[in-house]
Short mmCIF file of N, CA, C and O in Angstrom, two decimals:
data_model
loop_
_atom_site.label_atom_id
_atom_site.label_comp_id
_atom_site.label_asym_id
_atom_site.label_seq_id
_atom_site.Cartn_x
_atom_site.Cartn_y
_atom_site.Cartn_z
N UNK A 2 18.92 -6.16 -14.01
CA UNK A 2 17.75 -5.51 -13.47
C UNK A 2 16.61 -6.52 -13.41
O UNK A 2 16.37 -7.26 -14.34
N UNK A 3 15.89 -6.50 -12.31
CA UNK A 3 14.73 -7.37 -12.13
C UNK A 3 13.45 -6.55 -12.17
O UNK A 3 13.46 -5.36 -11.88
N UNK A 4 12.36 -7.21 -12.49
CA UNK A 4 11.05 -6.58 -12.42
C UNK A 4 10.39 -7.11 -11.15
O UNK A 4 10.27 -8.32 -10.97
N UNK A 5 9.95 -6.19 -10.29
CA UNK A 5 9.42 -6.57 -8.99
C UNK A 5 8.01 -6.03 -8.83
O UNK A 5 7.77 -4.83 -9.02
N UNK A 6 7.08 -6.92 -8.47
CA UNK A 6 5.73 -6.51 -8.10
C UNK A 6 5.70 -6.49 -6.58
O UNK A 6 5.99 -7.51 -5.93
N UNK A 7 5.36 -5.35 -6.00
CA UNK A 7 5.42 -5.15 -4.55
C UNK A 7 4.03 -4.77 -4.06
O UNK A 7 3.49 -3.74 -4.45
N UNK A 8 3.44 -5.62 -3.22
CA UNK A 8 2.11 -5.35 -2.66
C UNK A 8 2.19 -4.40 -1.48
O UNK A 8 2.96 -4.64 -0.55
N UNK A 9 1.41 -3.33 -1.53
CA UNK A 9 1.39 -2.34 -0.45
C UNK A 9 -0.06 -2.22 0.03
O UNK A 9 -0.91 -1.71 -0.69
N UNK A 10 -0.33 -2.69 1.22
CA UNK A 10 -1.69 -2.65 1.75
C UNK A 10 -1.73 -1.78 2.98
O UNK A 10 -0.74 -1.64 3.69
N UNK A 11 -2.86 -1.20 3.23
CA UNK A 11 -3.03 -0.45 4.46
C UNK A 11 -3.51 0.96 4.25
O UNK A 11 -3.46 1.51 3.15
N UNK A 12 -3.99 1.53 5.34
CA UNK A 12 -4.53 2.88 5.32
C UNK A 12 -3.55 3.91 5.88
O UNK A 12 -3.81 5.09 5.85
N UNK A 13 -2.45 3.45 6.44
CA UNK A 13 -1.47 4.38 7.01
C UNK A 13 -0.22 4.40 6.14
O UNK A 13 -0.13 3.68 5.15
N UNK A 14 0.72 5.21 6.48
CA UNK A 14 1.91 5.38 5.64
C UNK A 14 3.06 4.44 5.99
O UNK A 14 4.10 4.49 5.36
N UNK A 15 2.88 3.56 6.97
CA UNK A 15 3.96 2.64 7.35
C UNK A 15 4.39 1.72 6.23
O UNK A 15 5.57 1.57 5.93
N UNK A 16 3.42 1.09 5.56
CA UNK A 16 3.74 0.18 4.47
C UNK A 16 4.31 0.94 3.27
O UNK A 16 5.22 0.46 2.59
N UNK A 17 3.79 2.13 3.03
CA UNK A 17 4.29 2.95 1.93
C UNK A 17 5.74 3.35 2.20
O UNK A 17 6.59 3.30 1.31
N UNK A 18 6.04 3.70 3.45
CA UNK A 18 7.41 4.09 3.81
C UNK A 18 8.39 2.95 3.60
O UNK A 18 9.49 3.15 3.09
N UNK A 19 7.99 1.74 3.98
CA UNK A 19 8.87 0.58 3.78
C UNK A 19 9.07 0.28 2.30
O UNK A 19 10.17 -0.02 1.86
N UNK A 20 8.00 0.37 1.52
CA UNK A 20 8.11 0.12 0.08
C UNK A 20 9.04 1.14 -0.56
O UNK A 20 9.87 0.79 -1.41
N UNK A 21 8.90 2.39 -0.16
CA UNK A 21 9.75 3.45 -0.70
C UNK A 21 11.21 3.23 -0.31
O UNK A 21 12.12 3.42 -1.12
N UNK A 22 11.45 2.78 0.92
CA UNK A 22 12.82 2.51 1.37
C UNK A 22 13.46 1.39 0.55
O UNK A 22 14.63 1.48 0.18
N UNK A 23 12.68 0.35 0.24
CA UNK A 23 13.20 -0.75 -0.58
C UNK A 23 13.55 -0.24 -1.97
O UNK A 23 14.62 -0.55 -2.50
N UNK A 24 12.65 0.53 -2.56
CA UNK A 24 12.89 1.05 -3.92
C UNK A 24 14.10 1.98 -3.96
O UNK A 24 14.86 1.97 -4.93
N UNK A 25 14.29 2.76 -2.91
CA UNK A 25 15.43 3.67 -2.88
C UNK A 25 16.74 2.93 -2.63
O UNK A 25 17.79 3.33 -3.12
N UNK A 26 16.66 1.83 -1.89
CA UNK A 26 17.87 1.05 -1.59
C UNK A 26 18.33 0.24 -2.80
O UNK A 26 19.51 -0.02 -2.97
N UNK A 27 17.38 -0.15 -3.65
CA UNK A 27 17.71 -0.96 -4.83
C UNK A 27 17.12 -0.31 -6.08
O UNK A 27 16.20 -0.84 -6.71
N UNK A 28 17.63 0.85 -6.48
CA UNK A 28 17.04 1.60 -7.59
C UNK A 28 17.26 0.98 -8.97
O UNK A 28 16.63 1.40 -9.94
N UNK A 29 18.11 -0.03 -9.06
CA UNK A 29 18.40 -0.64 -10.36
C UNK A 29 17.24 -1.51 -10.85
O UNK A 29 17.21 -1.91 -12.01
N UNK A 30 16.26 -1.79 -9.98
CA UNK A 30 15.16 -2.66 -10.35
C UNK A 30 13.95 -1.85 -10.81
O UNK A 30 13.79 -0.68 -10.48
N UNK A 31 13.09 -2.52 -11.58
CA UNK A 31 11.86 -1.91 -12.09
C UNK A 31 10.71 -2.38 -11.18
O UNK A 31 10.43 -3.57 -11.11
N UNK A 32 10.05 -1.45 -10.50
CA UNK A 32 9.01 -1.78 -9.53
C UNK A 32 7.63 -1.46 -10.06
O UNK A 32 7.42 -0.46 -10.74
N UNK A 33 6.67 -2.30 -9.70
CA UNK A 33 5.26 -2.02 -9.87
C UNK A 33 4.64 -2.22 -8.50
O UNK A 33 4.65 -3.33 -7.96
N UNK A 34 4.15 -1.13 -7.91
CA UNK A 34 3.53 -1.20 -6.60
C UNK A 34 2.03 -1.41 -6.79
O UNK A 34 1.38 -0.68 -7.51
N UNK A 35 1.50 -2.44 -6.12
CA UNK A 35 0.10 -2.81 -6.24
C UNK A 35 -0.54 -2.68 -4.86
O UNK A 35 0.00 -3.17 -3.88
N UNK A 36 -1.68 -2.00 -4.82
CA UNK A 36 -2.37 -1.91 -3.54
C UNK A 36 -3.42 -0.83 -3.54
O UNK A 36 -3.78 -0.27 -4.57
N UNK A 37 -3.90 -0.57 -2.37
CA UNK A 37 -4.93 0.44 -2.20
C UNK A 37 -4.57 1.36 -1.05
O UNK A 37 -3.46 1.34 -0.54
N UNK A 38 -5.54 2.13 -0.64
CA UNK A 38 -5.29 3.03 0.48
C UNK A 38 -4.29 4.11 0.09
O UNK A 38 -4.53 4.90 -0.81
N UNK A 39 -3.14 4.09 0.73
CA UNK A 39 -2.15 5.16 0.56
C UNK A 39 -1.11 4.88 -0.52
O UNK A 39 -0.12 5.61 -0.62
N UNK A 40 -1.32 3.86 -1.35
CA UNK A 40 -0.34 3.53 -2.38
C UNK A 40 -0.14 4.69 -3.37
O UNK A 40 0.90 4.79 -4.01
N UNK A 41 -1.11 5.57 -3.46
CA UNK A 41 -0.98 6.72 -4.38
C UNK A 41 0.19 7.62 -4.01
O UNK A 41 0.71 8.35 -4.86
N UNK A 42 0.65 7.57 -2.76
CA UNK A 42 1.83 8.35 -2.36
C UNK A 42 3.06 7.92 -3.16
O UNK A 42 3.92 8.74 -3.47
N UNK A 43 3.15 6.64 -3.49
CA UNK A 43 4.27 6.15 -4.29
C UNK A 43 4.18 6.66 -5.72
O UNK A 43 5.20 6.94 -6.35
N UNK A 44 2.97 6.79 -6.21
CA UNK A 44 2.77 7.31 -7.57
C UNK A 44 3.26 8.76 -7.64
O UNK A 44 3.89 9.16 -8.61
N UNK A 45 3.01 9.52 -6.60
CA UNK A 45 3.48 10.91 -6.55
C UNK A 45 5.00 11.00 -6.49
O UNK A 45 5.57 12.03 -6.82
N UNK A 46 5.65 9.92 -6.06
CA UNK A 46 7.11 9.87 -6.02
C UNK A 46 7.70 9.42 -7.36
O UNK A 46 8.90 9.27 -7.49
N UNK A 47 6.82 9.16 -8.34
CA UNK A 47 7.29 8.79 -9.67
C UNK A 47 7.32 7.30 -9.95
O UNK A 47 7.83 6.87 -10.99
N UNK A 48 6.79 6.49 -9.05
CA UNK A 48 6.78 5.04 -9.25
C UNK A 48 5.49 4.60 -9.95
O UNK A 48 4.46 5.25 -9.84
N UNK A 49 5.58 3.47 -10.65
CA UNK A 49 4.39 2.91 -11.29
C UNK A 49 3.53 2.24 -10.23
O UNK A 49 4.04 1.53 -9.36
N UNK A 50 2.21 2.47 -10.32
CA UNK A 50 1.28 1.96 -9.32
C UNK A 50 0.06 1.37 -10.01
O UNK A 50 -0.43 1.91 -11.00
N UNK A 51 -0.42 0.25 -9.50
CA UNK A 51 -1.68 -0.35 -9.93
C UNK A 51 -2.61 -0.31 -8.72
O UNK A 51 -2.34 -0.95 -7.70
N UNK A 52 -3.68 0.48 -8.82
CA UNK A 52 -4.60 0.64 -7.70
C UNK A 52 -5.55 -0.55 -7.63
O UNK A 52 -6.14 -0.95 -8.63
N UNK A 53 -5.69 -1.10 -6.43
CA UNK A 53 -6.58 -2.23 -6.18
C UNK A 53 -7.43 -1.90 -4.96
O UNK A 53 -6.94 -1.27 -4.03
N UNK A 54 -8.68 -2.33 -4.94
CA UNK A 54 -9.48 -2.09 -3.74
C UNK A 54 -8.99 -2.97 -2.59
O UNK A 54 -8.63 -4.13 -2.80
N UNK A 55 -8.92 -2.40 -1.42
CA UNK A 55 -8.50 -3.14 -0.23
C UNK A 55 -9.52 -2.91 0.89
O UNK A 55 -10.19 -1.89 0.92
N UNK A 56 -9.59 -3.85 1.78
CA UNK A 56 -10.50 -3.74 2.91
C UNK A 56 -9.91 -2.76 3.92
O UNK A 56 -8.75 -2.88 4.31
N UNK A 57 -10.71 -1.80 4.32
CA UNK A 57 -10.27 -0.86 5.34
C UNK A 57 -10.58 -1.39 6.73
O UNK A 57 -11.39 -2.29 6.91
N UNK A 58 -9.93 -0.83 7.71
CA UNK A 58 -10.16 -1.20 9.11
C UNK A 58 -10.94 -0.07 9.76
O UNK A 58 -10.49 1.07 9.76
N UNK A 59 -12.10 -0.40 10.32
CA UNK A 59 -12.92 0.60 11.00
C UNK A 59 -12.47 0.71 12.45
O UNK A 59 -12.33 -0.29 13.15
N UNK A 60 -12.24 1.94 12.88
CA UNK A 60 -11.81 2.21 14.25
C UNK A 60 -12.94 2.92 14.98
O UNK A 60 -13.51 3.88 14.47
N UNK A 61 -13.25 2.47 16.19
CA UNK A 61 -14.28 3.10 17.01
C UNK A 61 -13.78 3.14 18.46
O UNK A 61 -13.39 2.12 19.01
N UNK A 62 -13.75 4.33 19.04
CA UNK A 62 -13.25 4.50 20.42
C UNK A 62 -11.83 3.94 20.58
O UNK A 62 -11.53 3.24 21.54
N UNK A 63 -10.98 4.25 19.63
CA UNK A 63 -9.56 3.85 19.64
C UNK A 63 -9.36 2.33 19.62
O UNK A 63 -8.32 1.84 20.03
N UNK A 64 -10.36 1.59 19.14
CA UNK A 64 -10.25 0.14 19.01
C UNK A 64 -10.78 -0.29 17.66
O UNK A 64 -11.62 0.38 17.07
N UNK A 65 -10.31 -1.42 17.18
CA UNK A 65 -10.81 -1.96 15.92
C UNK A 65 -12.24 -2.43 16.12
O UNK A 65 -12.54 -3.18 17.05
N UNK A 66 -13.11 -1.98 15.25
CA UNK A 66 -14.50 -2.43 15.26
C UNK A 66 -14.62 -3.61 14.29
O UNK A 66 -14.61 -3.42 13.08
N UNK A 67 -14.72 -4.81 14.84
CA UNK A 67 -14.80 -6.01 14.01
C UNK A 67 -16.06 -5.97 13.15
O UNK A 67 -16.01 -6.20 11.94
N UNK A 68 -17.19 -5.62 13.77
CA UNK A 68 -18.45 -5.56 13.02
C UNK A 68 -18.37 -4.49 11.93
O UNK A 68 -18.75 -4.72 10.79
N UNK A 69 -17.87 -3.32 12.27
CA UNK A 69 -17.74 -2.24 11.29
C UNK A 69 -16.81 -2.60 10.15
O UNK A 69 -17.07 -2.29 8.98
N UNK A 70 -15.72 -3.29 10.47
CA UNK A 70 -14.77 -3.72 9.45
C UNK A 70 -15.42 -4.74 8.51
O UNK A 70 -15.27 -4.66 7.29
N UNK A 71 -16.14 -5.70 9.08
CA UNK A 71 -16.82 -6.72 8.25
C UNK A 71 -17.90 -6.09 7.37
O UNK A 71 -18.02 -6.44 6.19
N UNK A 72 -18.67 -5.16 7.93
CA UNK A 72 -19.70 -4.51 7.15
C UNK A 72 -19.09 -3.68 6.02
O UNK A 72 -19.60 -3.64 4.91
N UNK A 73 -17.99 -3.01 6.32
CA UNK A 73 -17.28 -2.24 5.29
C UNK A 73 -16.75 -3.12 4.17
O UNK A 73 -16.78 -2.76 3.00
N UNK A 74 -16.30 -4.32 4.53
CA UNK A 74 -15.77 -5.26 3.53
C UNK A 74 -16.88 -5.76 2.62
O UNK A 74 -16.66 -6.02 1.45
N UNK A 75 -18.08 -5.88 3.18
CA UNK A 75 -19.20 -6.38 2.38
C UNK A 75 -19.65 -5.34 1.34
O UNK A 75 -20.19 -5.71 0.31
N UNK A 76 -19.40 -4.07 1.62
CA UNK A 76 -19.75 -3.03 0.65
C UNK A 76 -18.85 -3.15 -0.53
O UNK A 76 -19.07 -2.97 -1.62
#
Protein backbone atom coordinates (compact mmCIF):
# COMPACT_ATOMS: atom_id res chain seq x y z
CA UNK A 1 0.00 0.00 0.00
CA UNK A 2 1.22 3.48 -0.88
CA UNK A 3 0.36 6.83 0.62
CA UNK A 4 -0.73 9.25 -2.09
CA UNK A 5 -1.25 13.01 -1.86
CA UNK A 6 -3.59 14.03 -4.69
CA UNK A 7 -4.13 17.70 -5.56
CA UNK A 8 -7.69 18.56 -6.59
CA UNK A 9 -8.20 22.11 -7.85
CA UNK A 10 -11.16 23.80 -9.39
CA UNK A 11 -14.67 25.01 -8.87
CA UNK A 12 -16.44 22.32 -10.88
CA UNK A 13 -16.82 18.60 -10.30
CA UNK A 14 -14.60 17.42 -13.18
CA UNK A 15 -11.41 17.22 -11.12
CA UNK A 16 -13.29 15.69 -8.19
CA UNK A 17 -14.76 13.03 -10.49
CA UNK A 18 -11.32 12.08 -11.80
CA UNK A 19 -9.84 11.93 -8.31
CA UNK A 20 -12.70 9.73 -7.15
CA UNK A 21 -12.26 7.43 -10.17
CA UNK A 22 -8.55 7.00 -9.35
CA UNK A 23 -9.31 6.22 -5.70
CA UNK A 24 -11.99 3.71 -6.67
CA UNK A 25 -9.73 2.03 -9.24
CA UNK A 26 -6.88 1.62 -6.74
CA UNK A 27 -8.55 1.24 -3.32
CA UNK A 28 -5.53 -0.47 -1.74
CA UNK A 29 -3.77 2.90 -1.39
CA UNK A 30 -4.15 5.53 1.33
CA UNK A 31 -5.17 8.89 -0.20
CA UNK A 32 -5.04 12.43 1.10
CA UNK A 33 -6.87 14.81 -1.21
CA UNK A 34 -5.62 18.40 -1.03
CA UNK A 35 -7.40 21.33 -2.58
CA UNK A 36 -10.17 23.82 -2.47
CA UNK A 37 -13.44 24.50 -4.16
CA UNK A 38 -15.33 21.24 -4.54
CA UNK A 39 -12.82 18.97 -2.76
CA UNK A 40 -15.31 18.66 0.11
CA UNK A 41 -17.32 16.27 -2.10
CA UNK A 42 -14.52 13.73 -1.59
CA UNK A 43 -14.75 14.19 2.16
CA UNK A 44 -18.45 13.30 1.99
CA UNK A 45 -17.42 10.08 0.20
CA UNK A 46 -15.32 9.13 3.24
CA UNK A 47 -11.88 10.22 1.98
CA UNK A 48 -9.38 12.27 3.97
CA UNK A 49 -9.21 15.87 2.77
CA UNK A 50 -6.98 18.85 3.54
CA UNK A 51 -8.73 22.09 2.56
CA UNK A 52 -6.54 24.75 0.95
CA UNK A 53 -7.53 28.12 -0.46
CA UNK A 54 -7.51 28.21 -4.26
CA UNK A 55 -7.96 30.99 -6.75
CA UNK A 56 -11.41 31.01 -8.29
CA UNK A 57 -12.18 31.90 -11.88
CA UNK A 58 -14.59 34.79 -12.38
CA UNK A 59 -17.02 34.34 -15.26
CA UNK A 60 -18.81 37.28 -16.88
CA UNK A 61 -21.09 36.98 -19.94
CA UNK A 62 -20.05 33.33 -20.42
CA UNK A 63 -16.35 34.31 -20.64
CA UNK A 64 -13.48 34.34 -18.19
CA UNK A 65 -13.03 37.78 -16.68
CA UNK A 66 -9.26 38.21 -16.40
CA UNK A 67 -9.59 41.40 -14.35
CA UNK A 68 -12.22 39.86 -12.06
CA UNK A 69 -10.11 36.73 -11.59
CA UNK A 70 -7.01 38.78 -10.71
CA UNK A 71 -8.95 40.98 -8.30
CA UNK A 72 -10.44 37.90 -6.66
CA UNK A 73 -6.97 36.40 -6.26
CA UNK A 74 -5.74 39.54 -4.54
CA UNK A 75 -8.46 39.20 -1.90
